[in-house]
Amino acid sequence: MTRPGLRRPAGTEQRATWLELFYDLVFVFAITQVSHHLLEDLTWRGAGQSALLLLVVWWSWNYTTWVTNELDPESPVVRLLMIALMLASLLMAAALPDAFGSEAGLFVGSYLAIQVGRHTFLTFTAAEPGTIERERAGRILVWFVGAGVFWIAGALADGAARTVLWLIALAIDYGAPLATYWIPRREFVVGEAAWEVSTAHFSERFALFVIIALGESIVITGATVSGAELDAPILAAFATAFLTTAAMWWLYFTYVARIAERRLELASNRTRMARDAYTYLHVVLVAGIIVSAVGDELVIAHPSEALDGAEVAAVVAGPAIYLLAHALFRLRLTGTVSWRRLTGAAACVVAGVVAGGADALVLAVIVLAVLIGVIASETVAAARRGRRGEPSPLDRLEATPG
């Protein structure tokens, strides 16, 4: 058991709290920093570095979400912990633009303060000795410390050596849940059943991070337009960018978010489903939104010009990655293939090949048309089911006994 007052009462279902929403504000800034990092270096190296930064940001937020899924955010002690994590997260976000340069120490130090500090608290403050809560938190802490050796070594190194060491550290961090935090020569007593997932809170928190990413996209497009001369092409590009973001929102929040929550609730192994579908796959959704935001900014800045190869890739790759992530998400949740969304992802790539030499605004409108086409085809399919008297996938799930 955890110490009194720190854990939410057993059997209760909580929703996202004001403290968690306050905590998320830091990550609006962090996601913006990742977008700017990619925009400033549209090369394979820049894309790889931006991906690493996103994975680090995501991993720090993700573990805190698992923690608040069990602890009571109304506890003064937990509130102080969250505020401390916010401060460290803000420092990490501030270091992102030059994380591969002079701010490597601040970047790594902040990240390790978040991960090691949080799980030191969970191990030695939040849980009683001899409990499963202390055992599992202690194992996670050991993995974070092990990865920390490579994070610190990378911060002290330069160039390619830094990248290699950080990739090793990232592999340890991301591989730990798959290994269920196994430690050699220690009796294995921690399995997936040691975690309890509060379904409504968990799915809501990850959906809110999707909102964070979409909000960052709107902020970027708005900031770009505010600094430009507002002629007709720029206004058209702005409208196209906004509608693209709105289409992404539609694709996730119309049915997917609610169906996923119900699927998680009904899962025979809820912990594994939460790990795979949310912890791992949702970062791909977020990556698609970030790349799309970069593409939107490029289109608004140069609506009547043809973009170069890397810029074209940003415009079409964001929505393509987003649709592909949706298909992977559905495959993990249901074991079925979303052919409409896979086709949409392929169509975005084809648009980049066929219309890559057209004006940026033309290319952006084609990509928007692909997203609208996916939405329209799914809406038509739902209407046909209704006319046949067939229940929707969500209705069938809600009728399933829990």
Tab-separated table of C-alpha atoms in Angstrom:
chain	number	residue	atom	x	y	z
A	1	MET	CA	0.000	0.000	0.000
A	2	THR	CA	1.049	3.647	-0.316
A	3	ARG	CA	1.278	5.936	2.668
A	4	PRO	CA	-2.046	7.391	3.868
A	5	GLY	CA	-3.302	10.425	1.985
A	6	LEU	CA	-1.143	9.962	-1.104
A	7	ARG	CA	-3.101	7.366	-3.043
A	8	ARG	CA	-6.569	7.864	-4.469
A	9	PRO	CA	-9.155	5.714	-2.635
A	10	ALA	CA	-9.462	2.183	-4.006
A	11	GLY	CA	-12.385	1.599	-6.337
A	12	THR	CA	-12.860	5.257	-7.224
A	13	GLU	CA	-12.823	6.578	-10.782
A	14	GLN	CA	-11.217	9.977	-11.152
A	15	ARG	CA	-11.080	12.469	-13.998
A	16	ALA	CA	-8.333	14.877	-14.968
A	17	THR	CA	-7.801	17.451	-12.232
A	18	TRP	CA	-7.064	21.176	-12.351
A	19	LEU	CA	-3.540	20.442	-11.136
A	20	GLU	CA	-2.911	18.116	-14.070
A	21	LEU	CA	-4.239	20.696	-16.529
A	22	PHE	CA	-1.918	23.260	-14.943
A	23	TYR	CA	0.957	20.805	-15.263
A	24	ASP	CA	0.168	20.311	-18.964
A	25	LEU	CA	0.770	24.008	-19.690
A	26	VAL	CA	4.503	23.376	-19.566
A	27	PHE	CA	4.177	20.867	-22.372
A	28	VAL	CA	2.477	23.347	-24.691
A	29	PHE	CA	5.788	25.208	-24.530
A	30	ALA	CA	7.799	22.000	-24.880
A	31	ILE	CA	5.923	20.878	-28.005
A	32	THR	CA	6.389	24.349	-29.517
A	33	GLN	CA	10.119	24.067	-28.870
A	34	VAL	CA	10.275	20.719	-30.674
A	35	SER	CA	8.379	22.182	-33.657
A	36	HIS	CA	10.771	25.109	-33.897
A	37	HIS	CA	13.758	22.790	-33.642
A	38	LEU	CA	12.508	20.816	-36.639
A	39	LEU	CA	11.582	23.932	-38.608
A	40	GLU	CA	15.060	25.374	-38.198
A	41	ASP	CA	16.768	22.204	-39.464
A	42	LEU	CA	14.699	20.417	-42.116
A	43	THR	CA	17.301	17.749	-42.772
A	44	TRP	CA	17.535	14.071	-41.854
A	45	ARG	CA	19.792	15.082	-38.971
A	46	GLY	CA	17.326	17.714	-37.777
A	47	ALA	CA	14.406	15.297	-38.079
A	48	GLY	CA	16.283	12.660	-36.092
A	49	GLN	CA	17.251	15.115	-33.370
A	50	SER	CA	13.715	16.485	-33.169
A	51	ALA	CA	12.335	12.951	-32.891
A	52	LEU	CA	14.705	12.222	-29.998
A	53	LEU	CA	13.676	15.434	-28.238
A	54	LEU	CA	9.997	14.600	-28.675
A	55	LEU	CA	10.509	11.095	-27.288
A	56	VAL	CA	12.238	12.531	-24.212
A	57	VAL	CA	9.477	15.101	-23.643
A	58	TRP	CA	6.828	12.422	-24.118
A	59	TRP	CA	8.517	9.974	-21.752
A	60	SER	CA	8.692	12.507	-18.938
A	61	TRP	CA	5.002	13.433	-19.354
A	62	ASN	CA	3.877	9.831	-19.838
A	63	TYR	CA	5.337	8.509	-16.575
A	64	THR	CA	3.807	11.344	-14.613
A	65	THR	CA	0.426	10.418	-16.097
A	66	TRP	CA	0.816	6.828	-14.930
A	67	VAL	CA	1.689	8.138	-11.476
A	68	THR	CA	-1.276	10.512	-11.183
A	69	ASN	CA	-3.474	7.643	-12.354
A	70	GLU	CA	-2.826	6.091	-8.919
A	71	LEU	CA	-1.909	8.926	-6.573
A	72	ASP	CA	-4.308	11.550	-5.274
A	73	PRO	CA	-3.589	14.924	-6.943
A	74	GLU	CA	-5.557	16.635	-4.159
A	75	SER	CA	-2.941	15.624	-1.585
A	76	PRO	CA	-0.696	18.598	-0.630
A	77	VAL	CA	2.371	16.351	-0.875
A	78	VAL	CA	1.429	15.144	-4.366
A	79	ARG	CA	0.721	18.738	-5.390
A	80	LEU	CA	4.203	19.776	-4.282
A	81	LEU	CA	5.659	16.876	-6.239
A	82	MET	CA	3.768	17.939	-9.383
A	83	ILE	CA	4.877	21.564	-9.035
A	84	ALA	CA	8.494	20.428	-8.673
A	85	LEU	CA	8.106	18.275	-11.788
A	86	MET	CA	6.644	21.274	-13.619
A	87	LEU	CA	9.671	23.382	-12.791
A	88	ALA	CA	12.073	20.689	-13.982
A	89	SER	CA	9.969	20.189	-17.135
A	90	LEU	CA	10.063	23.920	-17.855
A	91	LEU	CA	13.854	23.920	-17.548
A	92	MET	CA	14.061	20.901	-19.859
A	93	ALA	CA	11.816	22.635	-22.416
A	94	ALA	CA	13.939	25.793	-22.250
A	95	ALA	CA	17.021	23.705	-23.070
A	96	LEU	CA	15.495	21.941	-26.094
A	97	PRO	CA	16.642	24.349	-28.851
A	98	ASP	CA	20.313	23.774	-27.993
A	99	ALA	CA	20.037	20.356	-26.348
A	100	PHE	CA	22.566	18.942	-28.810
A	101	GLY	CA	24.869	21.896	-28.146
A	102	SER	CA	25.751	24.003	-25.147
A	103	GLU	CA	22.563	23.207	-23.182
A	104	ALA	CA	23.084	19.434	-23.131
A	105	GLY	CA	23.822	19.479	-19.412
A	106	LEU	CA	20.653	21.392	-18.528
A	107	PHE	CA	18.585	19.197	-20.828
A	108	VAL	CA	19.831	15.926	-19.348
A	109	GLY	CA	19.937	17.211	-15.779
A	110	SER	CA	16.316	18.356	-15.960
A	111	TYR	CA	15.131	15.127	-17.549
A	112	LEU	CA	16.878	12.971	-14.936
A	113	ALA	CA	15.601	15.195	-12.138
A	114	ILE	CA	12.065	14.489	-13.394
A	115	GLN	CA	12.424	10.742	-13.818
A	116	VAL	CA	14.765	9.852	-10.973
A	117	GLY	CA	13.262	12.403	-8.587
A	118	ARG	CA	9.685	11.269	-9.201
A	119	HIS	CA	10.444	7.599	-8.683
A	120	THR	CA	12.661	8.223	-5.691
A	121	PHE	CA	9.593	9.844	-4.135
A	122	LEU	CA	7.408	6.895	-5.155
A	123	THR	CA	9.880	4.351	-3.814
A	124	PHE	CA	10.847	5.850	-0.476
A	125	THR	CA	8.053	8.291	0.385
A	126	ALA	CA	4.817	7.167	-1.242
A	127	ALA	CA	5.034	3.431	-0.526
A	128	GLU	CA	5.505	1.372	2.612
A	129	PRO	CA	8.463	-1.063	2.882
A	130	GLY	CA	7.751	-4.576	1.627
A	131	THR	CA	4.802	-3.566	-0.583
A	132	ILE	CA	4.302	-4.207	-4.271
A	133	GLU	CA	4.106	-0.432	-4.785
A	134	ARG	CA	7.634	0.043	-3.420
A	135	GLU	CA	8.951	-2.956	-5.333
A	136	ARG	CA	7.685	-1.791	-8.706
A	137	ALA	CA	8.678	1.861	-8.141
A	138	GLY	CA	12.135	0.735	-7.040
A	139	ARG	CA	12.596	-1.357	-10.165
A	140	ILE	CA	11.612	1.564	-12.399
A	141	LEU	CA	14.033	3.769	-10.457
A	142	VAL	CA	16.873	1.303	-11.107
A	143	TRP	CA	16.155	1.383	-14.851
A	144	PHE	CA	16.099	5.190	-14.859
A	145	VAL	CA	19.420	5.312	-13.016
A	146	GLY	CA	20.904	2.799	-15.472
A	147	ALA	CA	19.765	4.864	-18.448
A	148	GLY	CA	20.977	7.984	-16.657
A	149	VAL	CA	24.577	6.813	-16.930
A	150	PHE	CA	24.292	7.005	-20.722
A	151	TRP	CA	22.343	10.283	-20.648
A	152	ILE	CA	25.090	11.913	-18.572
A	153	ALA	CA	27.877	10.368	-20.652
A	154	GLY	CA	26.198	11.719	-23.774
A	155	ALA	CA	25.966	15.201	-22.292
A	156	LEU	CA	29.706	15.099	-21.600
A	157	ALA	CA	30.538	13.817	-25.101
A	158	ASP	CA	30.385	15.688	-28.401
A	159	GLY	CA	29.129	15.090	-31.920
A	160	ALA	CA	28.253	11.580	-33.015
A	161	ALA	CA	29.312	10.062	-29.682
A	162	ARG	CA	26.659	12.138	-27.894
A	163	THR	CA	23.959	10.966	-30.284
A	164	VAL	CA	24.940	7.296	-29.948
A	165	LEU	CA	25.011	7.433	-26.147
A	166	TRP	CA	21.650	9.182	-26.015
A	167	LEU	CA	20.114	6.643	-28.377
A	168	ILE	CA	21.314	3.872	-26.050
A	169	ALA	CA	19.793	5.722	-23.081
A	170	LEU	CA	16.529	6.204	-24.970
A	171	ALA	CA	16.432	2.505	-25.894
A	172	ILE	CA	16.813	1.579	-22.214
A	173	ASP	CA	14.060	3.982	-21.185
A	174	TYR	CA	11.630	2.790	-23.851
A	175	GLY	CA	12.535	-0.867	-23.492
A	176	ALA	CA	11.995	-0.962	-19.729
A	177	PRO	CA	8.173	-1.401	-19.816
A	178	LEU	CA	8.507	-4.192	-22.389
A	179	ALA	CA	10.879	-5.990	-20.018
A	180	THR	CA	8.515	-5.282	-17.097
A	181	TYR	CA	11.505	-3.679	-15.336
A	182	TRP	CA	13.307	-6.987	-14.922
A	183	ILE	CA	16.400	-6.875	-12.723
A	184	PRO	CA	18.999	-9.696	-12.852
A	185	ARG	CA	19.398	-11.892	-9.758
A	186	ARG	CA	16.313	-10.482	-8.164
A	187	GLU	CA	13.231	-12.588	-7.650
A	188	PHE	CA	10.643	-11.605	-10.243
A	189	VAL	CA	7.558	-10.520	-8.340
A	190	VAL	CA	6.347	-7.603	-10.461
A	191	GLY	CA	4.148	-8.376	-13.462
A	192	GLU	CA	1.698	-6.385	-15.517
A	193	ALA	CA	-1.032	-7.091	-12.961
A	194	ALA	CA	0.861	-4.915	-10.458
A	195	TRP	CA	-0.476	-1.801	-12.192
A	196	GLU	CA	-4.086	-0.697	-11.983
A	197	VAL	CA	-5.340	1.575	-14.752
A	198	SER	CA	-8.188	3.982	-14.011
A	199	THR	CA	-9.675	3.890	-17.501
A	200	ALA	CA	-11.539	7.197	-17.713
A	201	HIS	CA	-8.688	9.212	-16.206
A	202	PHE	CA	-6.026	7.475	-18.262
A	203	SER	CA	-7.695	7.863	-21.662
A	204	GLU	CA	-8.706	11.437	-20.862
A	205	ARG	CA	-5.140	12.430	-19.994
A	206	PHE	CA	-3.759	11.104	-23.276
A	207	ALA	CA	-6.582	12.729	-25.234
A	208	LEU	CA	-5.689	16.007	-23.554
A	209	PHE	CA	-2.110	15.679	-24.776
A	210	VAL	CA	-3.468	15.348	-28.316
A	211	ILE	CA	-5.328	18.611	-27.631
A	212	ILE	CA	-2.041	20.153	-26.445
A	213	ALA	CA	-0.368	19.223	-29.734
A	214	LEU	CA	-3.311	20.502	-31.789
A	215	GLY	CA	-3.330	23.717	-29.764
A	216	GLU	CA	0.366	24.187	-30.428
A	217	SER	CA	-0.377	23.876	-34.143
A	218	ILE	CA	-2.973	26.662	-33.919
A	219	VAL	CA	-0.571	28.857	-31.932
A	220	ILE	CA	2.158	28.433	-34.544
A	221	THR	CA	-0.121	29.241	-37.477
A	222	GLY	CA	-1.588	32.228	-35.653
A	223	ALA	CA	1.852	33.575	-34.738
A	224	THR	CA	3.072	33.145	-38.317
A	225	VAL	CA	0.089	34.998	-39.763
A	226	SER	CA	0.344	37.831	-37.226
A	227	GLY	CA	3.844	38.637	-38.463
A	228	ALA	CA	2.979	38.576	-42.168
A	229	GLU	CA	1.329	40.965	-44.593
A	230	LEU	CA	-2.243	39.712	-44.790
A	231	ASP	CA	-2.889	39.341	-48.508
A	232	ALA	CA	-5.299	36.844	-50.068
A	233	PRO	CA	-2.822	33.934	-50.506
A	234	ILE	CA	-1.666	34.154	-46.902
A	235	LEU	CA	-5.214	34.303	-45.583
A	236	ALA	CA	-6.123	31.302	-47.743
A	237	ALA	CA	-3.086	29.430	-46.426
A	238	PHE	CA	-4.072	30.324	-42.855
A	239	ALA	CA	-7.620	29.030	-43.399
A	240	THR	CA	-6.256	25.837	-44.948
A	241	ALA	CA	-3.893	25.293	-42.002
A	242	PHE	CA	-6.684	25.822	-39.488
A	243	LEU	CA	-9.040	23.454	-41.316
A	244	THR	CA	-6.291	20.822	-41.463
A	245	THR	CA	-5.913	21.050	-37.683
A	246	ALA	CA	-9.693	20.885	-37.286
A	247	ALA	CA	-9.798	17.765	-39.484
A	248	MET	CA	-7.176	16.120	-37.282
A	249	TRP	CA	-9.275	16.952	-34.239
A	250	TRP	CA	-12.357	15.476	-35.950
A	251	LEU	CA	-10.564	12.240	-36.823
A	252	TYR	CA	-9.604	11.586	-33.194
A	253	PHE	CA	-12.415	12.998	-31.100
A	254	THR	CA	-15.530	12.075	-33.077
A	255	TYR	CA	-15.362	8.345	-32.375
A	256	VAL	CA	-11.796	7.188	-31.755
A	257	ALA	CA	-11.294	8.631	-28.266
A	258	ARG	CA	-14.560	7.187	-26.897
A	259	ILE	CA	-14.157	3.808	-28.594
A	260	ALA	CA	-10.575	3.538	-27.340
A	261	GLU	CA	-11.640	4.300	-23.771
A	262	ARG	CA	-14.295	1.578	-23.893
A	263	ARG	CA	-11.879	-0.889	-25.483
A	264	LEU	CA	-9.404	-0.185	-22.702
A	265	GLU	CA	-12.103	-0.702	-20.085
A	266	LEU	CA	-13.032	-4.096	-21.584
A	267	ALA	CA	-9.463	-5.283	-22.210
A	268	SER	CA	-8.510	-8.578	-20.559
A	269	ASN	CA	-5.035	-7.156	-19.890
A	270	ARG	CA	-5.705	-3.466	-19.341
A	271	THR	CA	-2.130	-2.629	-18.345
A	272	ARG	CA	-0.652	-4.063	-21.537
A	273	MET	CA	-3.305	-2.372	-23.676
A	274	ALA	CA	-2.635	0.968	-21.971
A	275	ARG	CA	1.106	0.552	-22.450
A	276	ASP	CA	0.925	-0.349	-26.140
A	277	ALA	CA	-1.944	1.815	-27.389
A	278	TYR	CA	-1.337	4.900	-25.267
A	279	THR	CA	2.227	4.956	-23.929
A	280	TYR	CA	3.841	3.920	-27.216
A	281	LEU	CA	1.425	4.671	-30.061
A	282	HIS	CA	0.101	8.056	-28.969
A	283	VAL	CA	3.519	9.637	-29.397
A	284	VAL	CA	3.255	8.787	-33.117
A	285	LEU	CA	-0.034	10.708	-33.265
A	286	VAL	CA	1.653	13.665	-31.602
A	287	ALA	CA	4.610	13.449	-33.995
A	288	GLY	CA	2.230	13.669	-36.950
A	289	ILE	CA	0.606	16.802	-35.521
A	290	ILE	CA	3.986	18.442	-34.882
A	291	VAL	CA	5.246	17.781	-38.415
A	292	SER	CA	1.927	19.025	-39.801
A	293	ALA	CA	2.325	22.271	-37.815
A	294	VAL	CA	5.769	22.756	-39.348
A	295	GLY	CA	4.268	22.202	-42.799
A	296	ASP	CA	1.503	24.716	-42.061
A	297	GLU	CA	4.031	27.369	-41.092
A	298	LEU	CA	5.989	26.804	-44.308
A	299	VAL	CA	2.842	27.103	-46.425
A	300	ILE	CA	1.717	30.313	-44.692
A	301	ALA	CA	5.177	31.832	-45.144
A	302	HIS	CA	5.390	30.919	-48.867
A	303	PRO	CA	1.856	30.240	-50.174
A	304	SER	CA	2.525	31.229	-53.789
A	305	GLU	CA	5.917	29.565	-54.140
A	306	ALA	CA	6.987	26.001	-54.833
A	307	LEU	CA	8.630	24.395	-51.812
A	308	ASP	CA	11.863	22.425	-51.876
A	309	GLY	CA	11.979	18.689	-51.243
A	310	ALA	CA	12.348	18.802	-47.457
A	311	GLU	CA	9.578	21.380	-47.136
A	312	VAL	CA	7.227	19.343	-49.330
A	313	ALA	CA	7.974	16.341	-47.149
A	314	ALA	CA	6.964	18.292	-44.036
A	315	VAL	CA	3.646	19.358	-45.585
A	316	VAL	CA	2.584	15.843	-46.597
A	317	ALA	CA	4.364	13.756	-43.952
A	318	GLY	CA	2.563	15.242	-40.950
A	319	PRO	CA	-0.962	14.193	-41.973
A	320	ALA	CA	0.396	10.920	-43.366
A	321	ILE	CA	2.066	10.027	-40.063
A	322	TYR	CA	-1.077	11.039	-38.187
A	323	LEU	CA	-3.340	8.802	-40.297
A	324	LEU	CA	-0.851	5.932	-40.103
A	325	ALA	CA	-0.769	6.290	-36.304
A	326	HIS	CA	-4.559	6.044	-36.257
A	327	ALA	CA	-4.382	2.808	-38.248
A	328	LEU	CA	-1.794	1.361	-35.858
A	329	PHE	CA	-3.867	2.475	-32.868
A	330	ARG	CA	-6.955	0.687	-34.214
A	331	LEU	CA	-4.926	-2.406	-35.082
A	332	ARG	CA	-3.676	-2.646	-31.484
A	333	LEU	CA	-7.102	-1.976	-29.967
A	334	THR	CA	-9.248	-4.164	-32.224
A	335	GLY	CA	-6.956	-6.308	-34.357
A	336	THR	CA	-8.600	-4.839	-37.483
A	337	VAL	CA	-7.222	-2.628	-40.254
A	338	SER	CA	-8.496	0.896	-40.951
A	339	TRP	CA	-8.241	0.840	-44.738
A	340	ARG	CA	-9.684	4.337	-45.126
A	341	ARG	CA	-7.040	5.919	-42.932
A	342	LEU	CA	-4.237	3.858	-44.469
A	343	THR	CA	-5.434	4.919	-47.915
A	344	GLY	CA	-5.508	8.527	-46.737
A	345	ALA	CA	-1.910	8.255	-45.493
A	346	ALA	CA	-0.816	6.832	-48.844
A	347	ALA	CA	-2.721	9.565	-50.698
A	348	CYS	CA	-0.824	12.261	-48.769
A	349	VAL	CA	2.479	10.722	-49.850
A	350	VAL	CA	1.297	10.493	-53.461
A	351	ALA	CA	0.260	14.153	-53.313
A	352	GLY	CA	3.803	15.080	-52.332
A	353	VAL	CA	5.213	13.164	-55.298
A	354	VAL	CA	2.695	14.321	-57.892
A	355	ALA	CA	2.062	17.912	-56.739
A	356	GLY	CA	5.360	18.623	-55.015
A	357	GLY	CA	6.299	21.177	-57.658
A	358	ALA	CA	3.055	23.151	-57.332
A	359	ASP	CA	2.592	26.242	-55.203
A	360	ALA	CA	2.654	25.504	-51.472
A	361	LEU	CA	-0.980	26.526	-51.048
A	362	VAL	CA	-2.102	24.119	-53.791
A	363	LEU	CA	-0.268	21.250	-52.124
A	364	ALA	CA	-1.750	22.125	-48.733
A	365	VAL	CA	-5.276	22.224	-50.166
A	366	ILE	CA	-4.772	18.771	-51.715
A	367	VAL	CA	-3.646	17.363	-48.361
A	368	LEU	CA	-6.644	18.973	-46.661
A	369	ALA	CA	-8.902	17.416	-49.307
A	370	VAL	CA	-7.442	13.993	-48.447
A	371	LEU	CA	-8.278	14.441	-44.754
A	372	ILE	CA	-11.784	15.653	-45.584
A	373	GLY	CA	-12.175	12.690	-47.923
A	374	VAL	CA	-11.324	10.255	-45.113
A	375	ILE	CA	-13.826	11.960	-42.804
A	376	ALA	CA	-16.517	11.979	-45.510
A	377	SER	CA	-16.036	8.303	-46.386
A	378	GLU	CA	-16.318	7.292	-42.735
A	379	THR	CA	-19.391	9.484	-42.267
A	380	VAL	CA	-21.064	7.929	-45.311
A	381	ALA	CA	-20.245	4.433	-44.041
A	382	ALA	CA	-21.785	5.284	-40.653
A	383	ALA	CA	-24.927	6.639	-42.346
A	384	ARG	CA	-25.290	3.450	-44.381
A	385	ARG	CA	-25.017	1.361	-41.214
A	386	GLY	CA	-27.734	3.464	-39.663
A	387	ARG	CA	-30.054	3.000	-42.629
A	388	ARG	CA	-29.545	-0.765	-42.386
A	389	GLY	CA	-30.417	-0.633	-38.707
A	390	GLU	CA	-26.937	-1.771	-37.634
A	391	PRO	CA	-25.441	-0.411	-34.407
A	392	SER	CA	-22.294	1.683	-34.597
A	393	PRO	CA	-19.004	0.249	-33.273
A	394	LEU	CA	-19.388	2.454	-30.185
A	395	ASP	CA	-22.961	1.277	-29.590
A	396	ARG	CA	-21.845	-2.346	-29.809
A	397	LEU	CA	-19.081	-1.732	-27.304
A	398	GLU	CA	-21.328	0.121	-24.878
A	399	ALA	CA	-23.746	-2.794	-24.997
A	400	THR	CA	-20.945	-5.215	-24.078
A	401	PRO	CA	-20.984	-6.223	-20.398
A	402	GLY	CA	-18.027	-4.797	-18.515
